[in-house]
Structure formats: C-alpha cells, structure tokens
PDB file of C-alpha atoms in Angstrom:
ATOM      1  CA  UNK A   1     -20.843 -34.128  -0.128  1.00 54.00           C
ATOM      2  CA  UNK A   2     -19.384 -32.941  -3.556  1.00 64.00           C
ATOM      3  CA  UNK A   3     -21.177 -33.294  -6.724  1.00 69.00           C
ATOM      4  CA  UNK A   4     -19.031 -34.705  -8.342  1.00 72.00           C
ATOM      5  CA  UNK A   5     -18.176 -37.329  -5.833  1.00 79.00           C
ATOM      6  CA  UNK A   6     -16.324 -40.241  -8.040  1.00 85.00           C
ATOM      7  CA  UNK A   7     -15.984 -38.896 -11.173  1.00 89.00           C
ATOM      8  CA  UNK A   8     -12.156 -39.048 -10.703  1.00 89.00           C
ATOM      9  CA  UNK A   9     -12.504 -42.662 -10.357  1.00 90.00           C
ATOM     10  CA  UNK A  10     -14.819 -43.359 -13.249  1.00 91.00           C
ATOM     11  CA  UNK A  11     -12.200 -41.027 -15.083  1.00 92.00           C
ATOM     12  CA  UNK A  12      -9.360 -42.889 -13.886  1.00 91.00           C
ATOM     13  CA  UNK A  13     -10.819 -46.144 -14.798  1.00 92.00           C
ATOM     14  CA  UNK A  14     -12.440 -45.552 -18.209  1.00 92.00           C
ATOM     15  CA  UNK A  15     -10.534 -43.329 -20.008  1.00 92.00           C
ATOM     16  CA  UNK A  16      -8.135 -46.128 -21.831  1.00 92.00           C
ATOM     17  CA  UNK A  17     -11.225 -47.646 -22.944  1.00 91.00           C
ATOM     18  CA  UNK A  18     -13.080 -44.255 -23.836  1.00 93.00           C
ATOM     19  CA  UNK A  19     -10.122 -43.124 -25.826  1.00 92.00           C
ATOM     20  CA  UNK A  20     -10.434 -46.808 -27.526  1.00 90.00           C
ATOM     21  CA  UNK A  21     -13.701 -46.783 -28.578  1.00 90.00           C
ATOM     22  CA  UNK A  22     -13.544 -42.494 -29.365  1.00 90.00           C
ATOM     23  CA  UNK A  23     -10.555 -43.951 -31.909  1.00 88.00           C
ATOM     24  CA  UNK A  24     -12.676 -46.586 -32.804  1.00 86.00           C
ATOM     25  CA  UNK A  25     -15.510 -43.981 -33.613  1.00 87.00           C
ATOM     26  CA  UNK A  26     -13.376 -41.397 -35.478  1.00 84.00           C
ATOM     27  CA  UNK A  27     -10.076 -43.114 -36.652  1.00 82.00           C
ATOM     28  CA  UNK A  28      -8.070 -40.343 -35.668  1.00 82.00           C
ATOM     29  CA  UNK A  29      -6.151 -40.242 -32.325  1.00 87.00           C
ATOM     30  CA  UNK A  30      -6.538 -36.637 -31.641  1.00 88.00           C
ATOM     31  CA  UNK A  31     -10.200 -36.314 -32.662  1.00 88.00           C
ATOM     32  CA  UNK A  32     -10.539 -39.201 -30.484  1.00 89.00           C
ATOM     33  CA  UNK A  33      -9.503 -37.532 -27.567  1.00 91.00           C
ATOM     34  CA  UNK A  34     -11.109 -34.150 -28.527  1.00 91.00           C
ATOM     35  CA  UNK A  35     -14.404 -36.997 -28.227  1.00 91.00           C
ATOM     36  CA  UNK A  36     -13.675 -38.104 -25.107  1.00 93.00           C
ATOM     37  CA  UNK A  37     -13.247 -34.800 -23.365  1.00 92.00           C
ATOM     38  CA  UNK A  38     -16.329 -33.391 -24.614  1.00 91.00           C
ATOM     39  CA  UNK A  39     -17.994 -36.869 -23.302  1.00 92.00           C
ATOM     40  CA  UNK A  40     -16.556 -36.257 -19.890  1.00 92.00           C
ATOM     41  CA  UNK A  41     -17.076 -32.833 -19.713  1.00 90.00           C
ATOM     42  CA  UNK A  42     -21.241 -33.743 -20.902  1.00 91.00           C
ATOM     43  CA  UNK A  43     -20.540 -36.047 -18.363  1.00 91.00           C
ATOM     44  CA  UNK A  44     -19.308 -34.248 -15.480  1.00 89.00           C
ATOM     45  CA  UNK A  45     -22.398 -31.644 -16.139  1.00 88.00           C
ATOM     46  CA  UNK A  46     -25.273 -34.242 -15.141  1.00 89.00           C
ATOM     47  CA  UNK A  47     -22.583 -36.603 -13.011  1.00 87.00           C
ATOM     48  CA  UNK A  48     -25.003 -36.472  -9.966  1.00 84.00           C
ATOM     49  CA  UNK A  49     -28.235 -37.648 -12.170  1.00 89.00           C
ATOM     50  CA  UNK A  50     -26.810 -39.982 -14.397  1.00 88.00           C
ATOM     51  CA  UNK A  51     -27.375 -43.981 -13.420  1.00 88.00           C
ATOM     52  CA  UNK A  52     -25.092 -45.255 -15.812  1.00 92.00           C
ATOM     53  CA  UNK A  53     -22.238 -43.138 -16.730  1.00 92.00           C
ATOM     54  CA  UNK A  54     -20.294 -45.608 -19.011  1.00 92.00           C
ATOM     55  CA  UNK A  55     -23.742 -45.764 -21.503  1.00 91.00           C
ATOM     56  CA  UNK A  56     -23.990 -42.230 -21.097  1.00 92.00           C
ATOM     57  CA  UNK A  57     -20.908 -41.177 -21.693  1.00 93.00           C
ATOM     58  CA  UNK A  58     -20.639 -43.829 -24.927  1.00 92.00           C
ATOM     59  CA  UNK A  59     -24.285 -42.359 -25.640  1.00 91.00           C
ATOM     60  CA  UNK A  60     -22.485 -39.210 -25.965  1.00 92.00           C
ATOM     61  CA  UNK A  61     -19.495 -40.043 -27.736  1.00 92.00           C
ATOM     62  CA  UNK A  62     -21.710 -42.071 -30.328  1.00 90.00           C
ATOM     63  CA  UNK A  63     -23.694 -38.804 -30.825  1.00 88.00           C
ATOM     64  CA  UNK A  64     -20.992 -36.358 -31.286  1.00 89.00           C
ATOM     65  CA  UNK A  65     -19.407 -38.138 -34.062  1.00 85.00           C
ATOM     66  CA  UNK A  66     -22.622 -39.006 -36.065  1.00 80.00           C
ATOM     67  CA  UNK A  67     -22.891 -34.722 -35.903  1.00 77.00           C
ATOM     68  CA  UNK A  68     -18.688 -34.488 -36.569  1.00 68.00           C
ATOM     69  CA  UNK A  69     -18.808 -36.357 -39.461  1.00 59.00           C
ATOM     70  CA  UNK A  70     -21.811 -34.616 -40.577  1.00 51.00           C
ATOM     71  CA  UNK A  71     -20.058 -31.318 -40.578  1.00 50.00           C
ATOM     72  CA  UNK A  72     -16.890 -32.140 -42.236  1.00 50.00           C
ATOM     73  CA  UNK A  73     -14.964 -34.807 -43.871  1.00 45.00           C
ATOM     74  CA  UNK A  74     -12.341 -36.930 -41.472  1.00 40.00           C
ATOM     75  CA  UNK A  75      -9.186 -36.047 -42.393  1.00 42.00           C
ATOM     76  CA  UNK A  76      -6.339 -38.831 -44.246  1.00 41.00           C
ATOM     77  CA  UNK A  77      -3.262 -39.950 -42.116  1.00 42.00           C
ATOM     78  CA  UNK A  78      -0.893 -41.080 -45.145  1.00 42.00           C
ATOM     79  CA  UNK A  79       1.069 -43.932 -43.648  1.00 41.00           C
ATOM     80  CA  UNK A  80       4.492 -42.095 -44.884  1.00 43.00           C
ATOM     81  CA  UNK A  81       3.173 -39.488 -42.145  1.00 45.00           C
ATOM     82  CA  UNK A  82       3.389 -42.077 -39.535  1.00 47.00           C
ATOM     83  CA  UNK A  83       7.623 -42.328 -40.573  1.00 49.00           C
ATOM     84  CA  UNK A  84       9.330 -45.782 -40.927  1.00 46.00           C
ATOM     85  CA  UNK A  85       8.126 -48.555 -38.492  1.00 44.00           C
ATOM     86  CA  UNK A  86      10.413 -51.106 -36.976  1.00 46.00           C
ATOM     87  CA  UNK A  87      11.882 -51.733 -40.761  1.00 45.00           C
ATOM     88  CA  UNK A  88      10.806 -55.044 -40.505  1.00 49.00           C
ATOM     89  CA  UNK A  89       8.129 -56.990 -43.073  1.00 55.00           C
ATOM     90  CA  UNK A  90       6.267 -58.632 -40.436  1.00 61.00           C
ATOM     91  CA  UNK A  91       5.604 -54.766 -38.970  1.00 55.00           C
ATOM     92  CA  UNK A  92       5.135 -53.071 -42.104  1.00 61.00           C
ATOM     93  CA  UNK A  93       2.782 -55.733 -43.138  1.00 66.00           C
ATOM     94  CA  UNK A  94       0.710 -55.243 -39.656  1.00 64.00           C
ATOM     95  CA  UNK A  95       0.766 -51.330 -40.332  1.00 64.00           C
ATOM     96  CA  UNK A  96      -0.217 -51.616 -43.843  1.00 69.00           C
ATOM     97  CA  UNK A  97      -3.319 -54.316 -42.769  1.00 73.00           C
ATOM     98  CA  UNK A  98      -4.478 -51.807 -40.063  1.00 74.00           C
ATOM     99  CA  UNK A  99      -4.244 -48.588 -42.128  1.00 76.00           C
ATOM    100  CA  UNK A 100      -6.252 -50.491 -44.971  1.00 76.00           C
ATOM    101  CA  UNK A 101      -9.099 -51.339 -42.496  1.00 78.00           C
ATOM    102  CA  UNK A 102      -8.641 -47.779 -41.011  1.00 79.00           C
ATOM    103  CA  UNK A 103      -9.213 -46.516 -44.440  1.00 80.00           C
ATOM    104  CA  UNK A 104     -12.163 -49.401 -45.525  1.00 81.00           C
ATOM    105  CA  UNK A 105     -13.690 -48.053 -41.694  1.00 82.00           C
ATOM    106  CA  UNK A 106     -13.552 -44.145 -42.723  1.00 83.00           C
ATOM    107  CA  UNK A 107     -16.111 -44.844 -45.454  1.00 86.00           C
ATOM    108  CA  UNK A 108     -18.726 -46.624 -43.803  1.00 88.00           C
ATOM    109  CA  UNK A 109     -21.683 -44.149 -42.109  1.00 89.00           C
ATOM    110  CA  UNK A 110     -21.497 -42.732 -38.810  1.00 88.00           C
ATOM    111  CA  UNK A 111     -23.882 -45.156 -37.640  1.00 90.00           C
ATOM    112  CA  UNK A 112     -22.143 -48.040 -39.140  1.00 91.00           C
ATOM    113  CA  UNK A 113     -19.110 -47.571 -37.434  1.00 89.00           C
ATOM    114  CA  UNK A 114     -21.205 -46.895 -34.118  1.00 90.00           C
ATOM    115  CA  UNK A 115     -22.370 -50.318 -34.312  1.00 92.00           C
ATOM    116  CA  UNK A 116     -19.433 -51.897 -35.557  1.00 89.00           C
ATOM    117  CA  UNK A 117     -17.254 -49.954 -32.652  1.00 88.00           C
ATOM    118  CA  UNK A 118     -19.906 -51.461 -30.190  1.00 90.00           C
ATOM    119  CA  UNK A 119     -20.442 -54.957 -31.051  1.00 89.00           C
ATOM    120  CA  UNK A 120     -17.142 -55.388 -31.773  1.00 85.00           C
ATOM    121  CA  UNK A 121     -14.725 -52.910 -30.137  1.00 82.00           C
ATOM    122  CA  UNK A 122     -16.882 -52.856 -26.710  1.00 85.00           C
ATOM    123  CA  UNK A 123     -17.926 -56.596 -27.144  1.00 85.00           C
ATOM    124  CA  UNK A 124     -21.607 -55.647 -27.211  1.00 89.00           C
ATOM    125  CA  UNK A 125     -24.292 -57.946 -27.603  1.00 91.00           C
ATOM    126  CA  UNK A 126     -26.908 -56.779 -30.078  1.00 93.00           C
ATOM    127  CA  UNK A 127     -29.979 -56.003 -27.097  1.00 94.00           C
ATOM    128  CA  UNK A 128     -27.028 -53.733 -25.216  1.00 92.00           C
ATOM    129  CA  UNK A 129     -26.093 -51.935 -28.707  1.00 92.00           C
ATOM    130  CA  UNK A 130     -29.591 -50.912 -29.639  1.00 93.00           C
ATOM    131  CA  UNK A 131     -29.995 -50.068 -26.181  1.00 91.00           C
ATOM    132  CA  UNK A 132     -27.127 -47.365 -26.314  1.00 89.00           C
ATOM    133  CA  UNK A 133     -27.923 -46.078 -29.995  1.00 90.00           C
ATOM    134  CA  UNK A 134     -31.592 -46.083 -29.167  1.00 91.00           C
ATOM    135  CA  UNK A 135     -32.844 -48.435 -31.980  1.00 93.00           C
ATOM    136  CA  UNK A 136     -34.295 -51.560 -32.807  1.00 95.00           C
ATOM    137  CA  UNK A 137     -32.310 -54.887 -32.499  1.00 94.00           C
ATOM    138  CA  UNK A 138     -33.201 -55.147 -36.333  1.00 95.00           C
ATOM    139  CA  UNK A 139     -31.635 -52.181 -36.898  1.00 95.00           C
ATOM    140  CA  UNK A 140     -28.349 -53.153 -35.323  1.00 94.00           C
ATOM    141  CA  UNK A 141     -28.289 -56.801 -37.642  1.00 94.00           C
ATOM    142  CA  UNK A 142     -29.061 -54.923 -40.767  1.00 94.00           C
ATOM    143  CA  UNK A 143     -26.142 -51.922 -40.330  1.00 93.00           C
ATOM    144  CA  UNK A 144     -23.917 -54.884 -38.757  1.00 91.00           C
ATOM    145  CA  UNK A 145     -24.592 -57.124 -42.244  1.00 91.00           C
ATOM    146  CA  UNK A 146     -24.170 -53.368 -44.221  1.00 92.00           C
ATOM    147  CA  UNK A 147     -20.608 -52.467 -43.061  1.00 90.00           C
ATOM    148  CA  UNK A 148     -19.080 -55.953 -42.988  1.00 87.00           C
ATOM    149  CA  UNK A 149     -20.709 -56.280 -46.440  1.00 88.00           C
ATOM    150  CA  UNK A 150     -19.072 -52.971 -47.361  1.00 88.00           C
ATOM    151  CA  UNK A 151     -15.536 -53.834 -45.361  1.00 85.00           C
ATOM    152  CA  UNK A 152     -15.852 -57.052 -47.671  1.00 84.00           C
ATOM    153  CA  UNK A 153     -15.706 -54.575 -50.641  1.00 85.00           C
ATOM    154  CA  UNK A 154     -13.238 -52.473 -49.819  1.00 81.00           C
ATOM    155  CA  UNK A 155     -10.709 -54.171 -48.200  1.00 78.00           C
ATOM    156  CA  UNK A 156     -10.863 -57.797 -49.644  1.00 78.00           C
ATOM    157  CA  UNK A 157      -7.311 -58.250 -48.539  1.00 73.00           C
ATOM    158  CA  UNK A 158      -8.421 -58.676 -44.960  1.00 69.00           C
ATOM    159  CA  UNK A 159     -10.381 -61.409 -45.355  1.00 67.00           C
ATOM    160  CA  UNK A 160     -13.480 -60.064 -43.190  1.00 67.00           C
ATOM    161  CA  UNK A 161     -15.675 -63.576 -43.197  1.00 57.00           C
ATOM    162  CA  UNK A 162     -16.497 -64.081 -39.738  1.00 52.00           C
ATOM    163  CA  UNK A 163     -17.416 -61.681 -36.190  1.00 51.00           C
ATOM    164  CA  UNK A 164     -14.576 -63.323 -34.691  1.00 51.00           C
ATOM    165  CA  UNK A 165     -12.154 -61.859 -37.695  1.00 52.00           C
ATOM    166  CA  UNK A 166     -13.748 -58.592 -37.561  1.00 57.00           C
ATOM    167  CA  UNK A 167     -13.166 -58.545 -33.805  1.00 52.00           C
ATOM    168  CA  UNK A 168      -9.853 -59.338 -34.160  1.00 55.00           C
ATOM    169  CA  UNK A 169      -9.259 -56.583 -36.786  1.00 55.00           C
ATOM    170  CA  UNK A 170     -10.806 -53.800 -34.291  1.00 52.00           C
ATOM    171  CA  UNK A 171      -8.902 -55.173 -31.490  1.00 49.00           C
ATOM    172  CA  UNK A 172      -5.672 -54.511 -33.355  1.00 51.00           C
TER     173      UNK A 172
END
C-alpha cells in the first residue's frame, strides 16, 4: 500500500477550490498558487496521518499567508495591467467593482481576510471557522463585524450592507 494512497484524488478534486480560496487569501493569482502548492506539498508530507485533509490543508494555507503578509507587502495589479476587457460598460464596470473590492480586501489584516475568505468564500459557518483558525466563535463575529466595517469604509461604492452582498462580492 502506498503512502500516499489518494492524494491524487483529493488533488484532483480540490484544487479549483484551493486555488479559490488561496486567491481569496492573497488577491494575487500567482501567489495564490505558490499557496496552494506549498499546502499540498505540507500536505502530501503527513498525507497518511492527517483525518481531514481539506481543514488541514486550508489550516495551512490560512497560516502561510498570515506569515506572507507579515514579511512583505502584497504587491498592486493596476487594472491597465490587466489590458482592455471586452470594451463593453457593463464589463468594465464588473472589472472596475471587483478590482475596488480586491483593493478594499488587500488592506484588511491577515486574519480578517482569513475569516472573511472562510465564512464567505468557503460558506463557513462561524463554529467550523473558529474551528480551522483555532479561535473563539467571538473572535470570528468581532473580525467578521471589523472587515465588513472596514470594506464599508473603503469601498462605499459596493454597497457592503448585508452577508448575502458580501458573499456575492467574494463569489465574483
């Protein structure tokens, strides 16, 4: 029997969704995947011990960008970087909303965007989150009511009243 007996299926199956949330975590698509790998490679060293590899490998990805963003700044994507879109004002609209909550995300804490990512991103309830960040249930309803409260601030344009409007701006 092989150690790593079904870690190409859990690979296969999560990786959309582990390159989601690592995006969600970082805002950056290639530091998101640099996340990812280094979760799966974590991952792939304890594969035979580990009960729940999802948590554990979101356990690690949560981790590694609390420490990444305490060692240096996340880099800016201009949206001129990112070239014309379709031309059209419906897309350009949609591309300037999401790089303005992009931008409103990149200033909340590590641990802001850690809960936000899970509540919101990986639907989440509040018992699961501060099971996976290792905290209190408090904790998770005070950062929660901190970044929307700071989203609010920064990004007024997006109209961030409700969970359900906050969900939907993560899912996009």
């Amino acid at each position: 029997m092989n150690k790593l007996d079904g870690f190409t299926e859990f690979v296969t199956a999560r990786l959309p969704a582990l390159t989601r949330l690592g995006f969600a975590l970082t805002g950056d698509h290639q530091l998101a995947e640099d996340l990812v790998q280094t979760a799966l490679f974590r991952l792939a060293q304890r594969w035979g011990r580990v009960d729940e590899p999802q948590a554990y490998a979101r356990r690690i990805m949560i981790n590694e960008s609390t420490s990444w963003r305490r060692r240096r700044r996340l880099r800016e994507t201009s949206l001129a970087a990112a070239g014309d879109p379709a031309g059209t004002v419906e897309v350009a609209e949609s591309v300037a909303r999401r790089e303005s909550f992009i931008a409103a995300l990149r200033t909340l804490t590590a641990k802001q965007r850690a809960v936000l990512a899970l509540r919101y991103y990986e639907d989440l309830s509040e018992v699961d989150t501060a099971a996976a960040l290792g905290c209190s249930v408090g904790t998770v309803k005070s950062r929660t009511h901190q970044a929307i409260r700071r989203l609010r601030e920064l990004a007024p344009e997006l109209a961030i009243g409700t969970d359900r409007s906050l969900a939907e701006e993560v899912a996009r």
